C-alpha positions as protocol buffer text, in pm:
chain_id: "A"
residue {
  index: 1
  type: UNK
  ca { x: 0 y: 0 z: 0 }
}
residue {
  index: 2
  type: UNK
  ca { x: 274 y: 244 z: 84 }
}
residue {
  index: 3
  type: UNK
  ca { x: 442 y: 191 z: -264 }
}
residue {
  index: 4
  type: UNK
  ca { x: 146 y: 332 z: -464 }
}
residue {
  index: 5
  type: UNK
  ca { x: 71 y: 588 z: -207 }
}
residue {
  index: 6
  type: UNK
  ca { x: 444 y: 717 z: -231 }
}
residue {
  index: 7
  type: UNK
  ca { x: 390 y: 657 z: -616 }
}
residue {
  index: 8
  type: UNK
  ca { x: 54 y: 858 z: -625 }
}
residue {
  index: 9
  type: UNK
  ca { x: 231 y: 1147 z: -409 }
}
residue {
  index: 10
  type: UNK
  ca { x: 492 y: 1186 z: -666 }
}
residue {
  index: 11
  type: UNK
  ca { x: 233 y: 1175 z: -929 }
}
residue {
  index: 12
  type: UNK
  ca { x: 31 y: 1474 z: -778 }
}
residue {
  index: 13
  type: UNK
  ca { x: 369 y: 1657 z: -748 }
}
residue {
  index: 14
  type: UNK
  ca { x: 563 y: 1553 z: -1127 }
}
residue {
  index: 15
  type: UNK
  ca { x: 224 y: 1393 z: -1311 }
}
residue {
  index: 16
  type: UNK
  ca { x: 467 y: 1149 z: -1533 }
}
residue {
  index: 17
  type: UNK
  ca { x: 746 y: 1103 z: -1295 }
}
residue {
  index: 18
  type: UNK
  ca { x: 530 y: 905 z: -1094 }
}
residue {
  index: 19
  type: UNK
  ca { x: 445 y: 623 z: -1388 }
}
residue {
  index: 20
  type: UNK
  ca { x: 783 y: 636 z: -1486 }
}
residue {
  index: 21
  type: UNK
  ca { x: 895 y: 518 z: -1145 }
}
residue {
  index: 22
  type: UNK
  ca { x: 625 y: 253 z: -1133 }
}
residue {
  index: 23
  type: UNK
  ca { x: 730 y: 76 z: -1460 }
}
residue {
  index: 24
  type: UNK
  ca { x: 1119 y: 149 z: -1370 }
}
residue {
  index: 25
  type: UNK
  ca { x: 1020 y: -101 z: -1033 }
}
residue {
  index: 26
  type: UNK
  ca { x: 803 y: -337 z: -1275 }
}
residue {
  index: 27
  type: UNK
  ca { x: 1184 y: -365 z: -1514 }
}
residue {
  index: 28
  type: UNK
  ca { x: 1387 y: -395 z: -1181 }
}
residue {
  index: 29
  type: UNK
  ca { x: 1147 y: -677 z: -1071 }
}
residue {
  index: 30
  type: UNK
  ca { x: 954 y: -822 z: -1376 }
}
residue {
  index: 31
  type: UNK
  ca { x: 599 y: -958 z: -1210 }
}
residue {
  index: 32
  type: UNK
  ca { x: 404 y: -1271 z: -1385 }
}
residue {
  index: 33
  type: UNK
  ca { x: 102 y: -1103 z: -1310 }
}
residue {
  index: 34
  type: UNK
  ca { x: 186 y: -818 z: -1494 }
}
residue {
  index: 35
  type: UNK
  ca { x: 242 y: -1057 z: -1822 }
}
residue {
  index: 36
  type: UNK
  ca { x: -39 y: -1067 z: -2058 }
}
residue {
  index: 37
  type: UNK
  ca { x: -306 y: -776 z: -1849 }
}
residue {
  index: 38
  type: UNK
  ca { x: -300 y: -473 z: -1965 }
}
residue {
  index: 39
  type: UNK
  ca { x: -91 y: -355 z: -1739 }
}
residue {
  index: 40
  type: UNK
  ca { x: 180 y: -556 z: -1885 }
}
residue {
  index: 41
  type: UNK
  ca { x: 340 y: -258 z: -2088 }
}
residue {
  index: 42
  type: UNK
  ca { x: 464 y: -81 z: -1784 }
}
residue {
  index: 43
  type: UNK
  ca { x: 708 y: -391 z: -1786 }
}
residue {
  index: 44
  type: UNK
  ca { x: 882 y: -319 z: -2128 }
}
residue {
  index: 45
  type: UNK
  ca { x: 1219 y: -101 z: -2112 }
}
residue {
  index: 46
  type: UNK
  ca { x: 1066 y: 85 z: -2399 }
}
residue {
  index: 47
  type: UNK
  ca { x: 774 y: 251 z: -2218 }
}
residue {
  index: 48
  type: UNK
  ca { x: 994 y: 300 z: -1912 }
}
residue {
  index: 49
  type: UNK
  ca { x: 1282 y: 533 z: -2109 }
}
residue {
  index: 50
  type: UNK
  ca { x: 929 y: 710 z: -2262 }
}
residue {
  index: 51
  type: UNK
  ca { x: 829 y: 812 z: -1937 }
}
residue {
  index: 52
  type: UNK
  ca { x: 1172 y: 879 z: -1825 }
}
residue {
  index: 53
  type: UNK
  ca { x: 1213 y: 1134 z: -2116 }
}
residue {
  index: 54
  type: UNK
  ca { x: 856 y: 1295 z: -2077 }
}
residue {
  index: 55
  type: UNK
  ca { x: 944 y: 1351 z: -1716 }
}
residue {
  index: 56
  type: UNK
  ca { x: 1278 y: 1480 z: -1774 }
}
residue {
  index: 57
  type: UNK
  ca { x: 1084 y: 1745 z: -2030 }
}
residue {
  index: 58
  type: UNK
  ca { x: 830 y: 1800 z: -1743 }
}
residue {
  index: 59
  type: UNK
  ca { x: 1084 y: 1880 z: -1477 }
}
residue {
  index: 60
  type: UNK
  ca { x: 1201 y: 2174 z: -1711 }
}
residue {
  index: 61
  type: UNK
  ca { x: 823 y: 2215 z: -1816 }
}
residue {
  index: 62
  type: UNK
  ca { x: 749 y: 2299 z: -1441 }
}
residue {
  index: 63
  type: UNK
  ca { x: 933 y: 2602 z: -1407 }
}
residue {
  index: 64
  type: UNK
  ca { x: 801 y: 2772 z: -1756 }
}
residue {
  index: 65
  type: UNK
  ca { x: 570 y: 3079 z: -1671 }
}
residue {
  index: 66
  type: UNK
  ca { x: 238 y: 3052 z: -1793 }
}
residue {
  index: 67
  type: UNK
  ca { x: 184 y: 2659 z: -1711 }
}
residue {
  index: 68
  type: UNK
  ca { x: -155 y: 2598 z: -1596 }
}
residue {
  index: 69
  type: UNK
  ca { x: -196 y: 2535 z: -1245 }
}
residue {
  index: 70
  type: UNK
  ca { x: -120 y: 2162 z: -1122 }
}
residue {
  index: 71
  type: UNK
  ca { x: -502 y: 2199 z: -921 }
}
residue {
  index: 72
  type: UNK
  ca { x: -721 y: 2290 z: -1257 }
}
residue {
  index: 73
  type: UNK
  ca { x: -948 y: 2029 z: -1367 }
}
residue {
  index: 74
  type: UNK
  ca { x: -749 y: 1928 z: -1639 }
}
residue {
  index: 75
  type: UNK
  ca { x: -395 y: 1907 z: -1488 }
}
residue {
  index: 76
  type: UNK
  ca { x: -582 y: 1722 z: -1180 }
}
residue {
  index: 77
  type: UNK
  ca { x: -767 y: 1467 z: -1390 }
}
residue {
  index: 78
  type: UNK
  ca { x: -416 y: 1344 z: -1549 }
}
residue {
  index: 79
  type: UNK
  ca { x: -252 y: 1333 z: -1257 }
}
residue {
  index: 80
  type: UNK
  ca { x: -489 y: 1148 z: -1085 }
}
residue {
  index: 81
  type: UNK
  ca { x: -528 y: 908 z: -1377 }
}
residue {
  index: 82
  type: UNK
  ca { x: -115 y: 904 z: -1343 }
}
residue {
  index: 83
  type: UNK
  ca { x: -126 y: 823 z: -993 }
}
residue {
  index: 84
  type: UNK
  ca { x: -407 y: 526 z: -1071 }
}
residue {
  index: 85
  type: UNK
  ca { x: -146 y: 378 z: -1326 }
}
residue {
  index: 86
  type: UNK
  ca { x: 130 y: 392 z: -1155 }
}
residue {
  index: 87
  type: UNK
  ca { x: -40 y: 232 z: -849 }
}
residue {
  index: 88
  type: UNK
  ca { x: -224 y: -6 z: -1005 }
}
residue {
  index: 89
  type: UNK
  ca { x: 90 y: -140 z: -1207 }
}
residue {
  index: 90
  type: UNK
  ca { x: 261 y: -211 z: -860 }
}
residue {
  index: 91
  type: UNK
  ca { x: -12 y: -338 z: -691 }
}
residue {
  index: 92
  type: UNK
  ca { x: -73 y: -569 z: -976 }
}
residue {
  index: 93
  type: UNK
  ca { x: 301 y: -696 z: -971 }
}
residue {
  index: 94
  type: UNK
  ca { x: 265 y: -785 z: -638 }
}
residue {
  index: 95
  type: UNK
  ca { x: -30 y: -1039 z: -700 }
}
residue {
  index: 96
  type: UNK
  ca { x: -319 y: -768 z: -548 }
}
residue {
  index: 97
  type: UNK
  ca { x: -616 y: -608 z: -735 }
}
residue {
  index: 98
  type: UNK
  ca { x: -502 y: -336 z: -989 }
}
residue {
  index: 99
  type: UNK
  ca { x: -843 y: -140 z: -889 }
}
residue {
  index: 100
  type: UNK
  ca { x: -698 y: -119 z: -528 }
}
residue {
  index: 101
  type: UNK
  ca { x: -374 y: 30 z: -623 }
}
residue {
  index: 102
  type: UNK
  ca { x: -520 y: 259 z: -865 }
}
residue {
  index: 103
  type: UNK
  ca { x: -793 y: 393 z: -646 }
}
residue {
  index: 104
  type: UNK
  ca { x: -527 y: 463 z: -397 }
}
residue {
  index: 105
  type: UNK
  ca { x: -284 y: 632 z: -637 }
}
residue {
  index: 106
  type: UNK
  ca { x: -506 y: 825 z: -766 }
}
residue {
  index: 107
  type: UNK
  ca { x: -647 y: 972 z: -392 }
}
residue {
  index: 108
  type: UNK
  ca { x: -299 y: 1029 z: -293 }
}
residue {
  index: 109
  type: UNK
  ca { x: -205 y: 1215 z: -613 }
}
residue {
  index: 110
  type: UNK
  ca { x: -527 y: 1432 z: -582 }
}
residue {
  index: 111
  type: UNK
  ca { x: -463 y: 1558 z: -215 }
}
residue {
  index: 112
  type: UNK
  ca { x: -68 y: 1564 z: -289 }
}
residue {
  index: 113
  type: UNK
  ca { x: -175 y: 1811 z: -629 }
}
residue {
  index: 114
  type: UNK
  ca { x: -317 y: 2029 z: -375 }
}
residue {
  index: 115
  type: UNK
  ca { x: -73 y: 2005 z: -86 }
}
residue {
  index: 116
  type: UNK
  ca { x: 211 y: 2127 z: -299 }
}
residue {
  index: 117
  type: UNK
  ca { x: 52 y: 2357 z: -521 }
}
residue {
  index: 118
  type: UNK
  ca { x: -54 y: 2563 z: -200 }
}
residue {
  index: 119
  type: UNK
  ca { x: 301 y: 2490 z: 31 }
}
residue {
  index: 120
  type: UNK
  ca { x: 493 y: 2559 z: -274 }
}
residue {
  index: 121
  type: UNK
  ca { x: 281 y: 2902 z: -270 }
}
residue {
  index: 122
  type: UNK
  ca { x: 301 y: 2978 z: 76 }
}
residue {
  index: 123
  type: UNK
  ca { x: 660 y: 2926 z: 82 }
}
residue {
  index: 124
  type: UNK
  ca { x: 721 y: 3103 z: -228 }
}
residue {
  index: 125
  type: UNK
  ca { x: 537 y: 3409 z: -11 }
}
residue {
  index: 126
  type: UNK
  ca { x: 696 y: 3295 z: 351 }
}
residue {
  index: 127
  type: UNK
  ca { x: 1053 y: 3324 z: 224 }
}
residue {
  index: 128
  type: UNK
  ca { x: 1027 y: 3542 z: -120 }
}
residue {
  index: 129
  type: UNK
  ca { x: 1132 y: 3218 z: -272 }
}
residue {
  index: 130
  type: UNK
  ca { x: 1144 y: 3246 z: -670 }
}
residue {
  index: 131
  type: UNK
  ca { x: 909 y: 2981 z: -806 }
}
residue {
  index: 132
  type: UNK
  ca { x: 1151 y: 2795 z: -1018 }
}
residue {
  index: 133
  type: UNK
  ca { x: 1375 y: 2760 z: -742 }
}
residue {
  index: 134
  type: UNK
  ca { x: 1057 y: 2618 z: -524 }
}
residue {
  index: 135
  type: UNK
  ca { x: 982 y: 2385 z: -813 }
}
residue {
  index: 136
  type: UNK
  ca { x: 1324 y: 2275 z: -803 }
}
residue {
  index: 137
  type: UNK
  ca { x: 1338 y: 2181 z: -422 }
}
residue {
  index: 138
  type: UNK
  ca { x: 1013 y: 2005 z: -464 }
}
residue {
  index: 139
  type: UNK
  ca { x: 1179 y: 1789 z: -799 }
}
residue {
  index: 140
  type: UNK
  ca { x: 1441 y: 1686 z: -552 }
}
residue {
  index: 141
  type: UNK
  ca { x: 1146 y: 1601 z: -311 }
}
residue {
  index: 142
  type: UNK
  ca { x: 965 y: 1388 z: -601 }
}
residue {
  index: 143
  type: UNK
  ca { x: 1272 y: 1202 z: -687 }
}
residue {
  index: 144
  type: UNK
  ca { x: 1359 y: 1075 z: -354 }
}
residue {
  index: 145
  type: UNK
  ca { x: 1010 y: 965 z: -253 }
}
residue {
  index: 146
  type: UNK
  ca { x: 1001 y: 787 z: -604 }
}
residue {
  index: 147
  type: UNK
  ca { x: 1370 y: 626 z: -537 }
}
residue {
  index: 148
  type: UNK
  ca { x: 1222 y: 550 z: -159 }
}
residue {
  index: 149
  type: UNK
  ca { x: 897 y: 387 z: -286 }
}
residue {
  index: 150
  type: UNK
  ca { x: 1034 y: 153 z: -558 }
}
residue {
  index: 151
  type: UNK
  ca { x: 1333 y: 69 z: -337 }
}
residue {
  index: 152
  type: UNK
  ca { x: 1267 y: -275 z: -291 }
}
residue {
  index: 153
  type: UNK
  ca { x: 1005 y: -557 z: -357 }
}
């Protein structure tokens, strides 16, 4: 449960970074239950460099002026529906319902779109932080809880 709740957290924070971690974890530790669902293209290297690449383009993305807010229907719809994916992918490898691990991803990316969006306002205020360089401490932030919640099986 914590994996896809980490995974749905970075999802509301980086919408693709947090499918890109789930499928990295489903290449690191290739599931038999992922094999023939349709889940099971998380588990090819070739959808996992994808997401790495869209990520790395959203990480720079972030920081552009102009970007709609993370919180407006449209930006929360995807990353809920990222935060479903990338919990249900490692709920499924570990033999559990994909439904379950996509429900929960896609709670904790919803409240984690909202967290953020208003402490990475607030601190921008609190400390006359420049938004890019708030965006970058929360990228930091996003990778390690990613790297903490694929970890290990």
């Amino acid at each position: 449960m914590m994996r896809a709740v980490g995974l749905g957290v970075v999802s509301g924070m980086r919408s693709v970074m947090g499918p890109a971690f789930a499928s990295q974890y489903a290449n690191r530790y290739p599931s038999r239950q992922l094999n023939g669902s349709p889940l099971g293209f998380m588990q090819k290297e070739n959808v996992m460099r994808g997401l790495q690449t869209i990520t790395a383009g959203e990480l720079v993305a972030d920081k552009v002026p102009g970007v709609l807010d993370r919180i407006s229907p449209g930006g929360l719809v995807g990353r809920a529906a990222a935060g479903g994916l990338a919990g249900a992918t490692v709920y499924q490898s570990g033999g559990d319902k994909a439904w379950r691990g996509a429900l929960i991803g896609a709670v904790a990316a919803i409240a984690a779109s909202y967290a953020f969006f208003y402490l990475r306002k607030y601190a921008g205020k609190k400390y006359n932080l420049k938004d890019a360089f708030a965006g970058g401490v929360e990228d930091v932030l996003a990778v390690g809880l990613g790297v903490g919640a694929t970890a290990r099986k």
